[in-house]
GROMACS .gro file of C-alpha atoms in nm:
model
  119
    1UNK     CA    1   0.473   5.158   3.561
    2UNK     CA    2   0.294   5.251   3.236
    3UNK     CA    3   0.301   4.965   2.937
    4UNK     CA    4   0.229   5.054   2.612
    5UNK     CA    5   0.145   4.895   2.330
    6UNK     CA    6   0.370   4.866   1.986
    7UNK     CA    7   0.148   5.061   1.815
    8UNK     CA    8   0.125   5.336   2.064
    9UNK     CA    9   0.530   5.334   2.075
   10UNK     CA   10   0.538   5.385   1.678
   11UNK     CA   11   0.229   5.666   1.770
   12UNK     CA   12   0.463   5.834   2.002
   13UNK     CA   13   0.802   5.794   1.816
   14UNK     CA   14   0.616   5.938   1.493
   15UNK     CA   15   0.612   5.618   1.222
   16UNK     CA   16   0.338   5.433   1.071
   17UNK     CA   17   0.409   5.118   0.957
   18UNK     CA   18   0.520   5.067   0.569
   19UNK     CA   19   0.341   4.728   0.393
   20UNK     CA   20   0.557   4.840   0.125
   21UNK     CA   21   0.884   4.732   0.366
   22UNK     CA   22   0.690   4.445   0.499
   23UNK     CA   23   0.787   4.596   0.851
   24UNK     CA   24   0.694   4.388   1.151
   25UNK     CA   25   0.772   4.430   1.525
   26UNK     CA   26   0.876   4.197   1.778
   27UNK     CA   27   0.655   4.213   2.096
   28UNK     CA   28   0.726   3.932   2.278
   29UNK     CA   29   1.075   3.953   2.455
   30UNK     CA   30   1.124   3.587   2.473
   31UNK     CA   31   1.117   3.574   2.079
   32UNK     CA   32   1.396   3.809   2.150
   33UNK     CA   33   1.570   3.626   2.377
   34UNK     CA   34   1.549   3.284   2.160
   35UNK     CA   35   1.700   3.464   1.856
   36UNK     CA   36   1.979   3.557   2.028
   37UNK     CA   37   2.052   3.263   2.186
   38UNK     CA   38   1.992   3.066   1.835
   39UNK     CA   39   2.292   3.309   1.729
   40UNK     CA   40   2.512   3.210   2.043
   41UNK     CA   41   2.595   3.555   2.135
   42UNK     CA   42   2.859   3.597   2.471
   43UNK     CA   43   2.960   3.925   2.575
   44UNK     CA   44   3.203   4.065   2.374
   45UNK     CA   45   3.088   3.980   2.027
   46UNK     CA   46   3.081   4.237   1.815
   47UNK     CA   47   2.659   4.242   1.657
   48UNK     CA   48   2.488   4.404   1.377
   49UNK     CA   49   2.111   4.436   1.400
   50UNK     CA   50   1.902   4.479   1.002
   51UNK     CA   51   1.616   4.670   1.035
   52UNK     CA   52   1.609   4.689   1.425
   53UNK     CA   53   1.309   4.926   1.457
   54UNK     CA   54   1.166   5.064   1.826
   55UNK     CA   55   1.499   4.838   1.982
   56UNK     CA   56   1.323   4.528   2.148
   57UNK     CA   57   1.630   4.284   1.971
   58UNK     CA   58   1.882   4.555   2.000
   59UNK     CA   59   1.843   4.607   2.417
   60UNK     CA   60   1.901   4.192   2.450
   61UNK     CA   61   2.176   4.262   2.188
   62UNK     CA   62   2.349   4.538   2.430
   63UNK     CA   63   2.265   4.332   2.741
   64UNK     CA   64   2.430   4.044   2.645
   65UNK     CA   65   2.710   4.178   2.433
   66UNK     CA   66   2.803   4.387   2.778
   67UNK     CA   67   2.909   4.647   2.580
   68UNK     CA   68   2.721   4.890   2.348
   69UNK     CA   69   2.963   5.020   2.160
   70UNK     CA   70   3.001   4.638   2.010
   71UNK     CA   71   2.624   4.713   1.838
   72UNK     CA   72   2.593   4.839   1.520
   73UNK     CA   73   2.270   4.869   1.389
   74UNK     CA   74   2.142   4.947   1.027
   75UNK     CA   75   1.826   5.092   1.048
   76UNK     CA   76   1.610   5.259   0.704
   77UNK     CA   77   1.375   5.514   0.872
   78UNK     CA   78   1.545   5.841   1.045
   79UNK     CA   79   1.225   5.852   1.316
   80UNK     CA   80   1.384   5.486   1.441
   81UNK     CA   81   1.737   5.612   1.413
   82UNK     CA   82   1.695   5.876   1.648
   83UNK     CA   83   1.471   5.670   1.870
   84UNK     CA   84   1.742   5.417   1.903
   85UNK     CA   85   2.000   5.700   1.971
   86UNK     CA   86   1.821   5.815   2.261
   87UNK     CA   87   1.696   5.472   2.411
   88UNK     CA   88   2.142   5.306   2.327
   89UNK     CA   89   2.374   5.565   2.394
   90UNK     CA   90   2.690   5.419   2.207
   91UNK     CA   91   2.553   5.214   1.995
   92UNK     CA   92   2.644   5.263   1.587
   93UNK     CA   93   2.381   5.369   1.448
   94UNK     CA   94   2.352   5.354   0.983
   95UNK     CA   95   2.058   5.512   0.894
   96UNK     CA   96   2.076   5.303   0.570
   97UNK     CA   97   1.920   5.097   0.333
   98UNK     CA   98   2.006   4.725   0.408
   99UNK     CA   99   2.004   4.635   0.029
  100UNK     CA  100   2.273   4.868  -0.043
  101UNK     CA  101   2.482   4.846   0.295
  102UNK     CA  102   2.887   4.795   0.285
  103UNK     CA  103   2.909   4.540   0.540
  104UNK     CA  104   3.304   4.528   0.498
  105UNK     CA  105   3.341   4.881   0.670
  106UNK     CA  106   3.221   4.749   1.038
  107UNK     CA  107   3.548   4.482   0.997
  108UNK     CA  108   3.538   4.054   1.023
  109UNK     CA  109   3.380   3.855   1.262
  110UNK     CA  110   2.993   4.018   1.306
  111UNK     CA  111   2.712   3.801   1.413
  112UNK     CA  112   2.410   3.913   1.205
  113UNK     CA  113   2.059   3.955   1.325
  114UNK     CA  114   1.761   4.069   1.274
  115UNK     CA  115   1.382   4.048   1.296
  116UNK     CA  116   1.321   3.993   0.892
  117UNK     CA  117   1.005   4.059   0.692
  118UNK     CA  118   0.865   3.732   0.618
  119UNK     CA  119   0.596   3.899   0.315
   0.00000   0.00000   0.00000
C-alpha cells in the first residue's frame, strides 16, 4: 500500500494551495473523527461539509451518516469538485462559493461542518 503525502495528493489532483483562501488540510484522521463526534453525527443525518477539499472529513461524514446521498458538500475549486465526485459517488456536490451559498435549498435540519481557515 502506497501513502502519500497531502501535498503530493493536491500534486496529483492538480491544485496548489491559495493563501489568499487561507486553505488548510486535515491530515490527521483522528482530528476528523473528533469533529464529527463534537457534532454528534448518527447515521441518517443529513450533513453539509464547507470547503471539504481532497475528502478526509467528508469519507468519516459518509461512513457515519451510512448513506452518501445524505452529504452535501460545498466546495470553491472545480479540481476538488471532481476529485470528490470520483472518490463519493452520490454525494451532492456545489461547486460554490460558501459566502454566497443558499443554504435554504438543501431543506431543515443539516448539521454543518467543516475544516475552517483559521488566518
Amino acid at each position: 500500500m502506497s501513502f502519500k503525502t497531502e501535498k503530493q495528493k493536491l500534486r496529483d489532483v492538480g491544485v496548489k494551495p491559495s493563501k489568499e483562501r487561507g486553505q488548510n488540510f486535515l491530515t490527521n484522521p483522528l482530528v476528523s473523527g473528533e469533529i464529527i463526534n463534537f457534532g454528534a453525527v448518527k447515521k441518517g443525518d443529513s450533513v453539509i461539509e464547507i470547503g471539504p477539499g481532497l475528502g478526509s472529513l467528508t469519507a468519516e461524514l459518509v461512513g457515519r451518516v451510512g448513506d452518501a446521498s445524505l452529504v452535501s458538500v460545498v466546495e470553491i475549486e472545480p479540481k476538488f469538485c471532481q476529485e470528490l465526485e470520483r472518490k463519493f459517488p452520490g454525494i451532492n456536490i456545489y461547486n460554490e462559493d460558501i459566502l454566497s451559498f443558499d443554504f435554504t435549498k438543501l431543506g431543515e435540519g443539516l448539521t454543518v461542518f467543516g475544516n475552517l481557515p483559521y488566518s
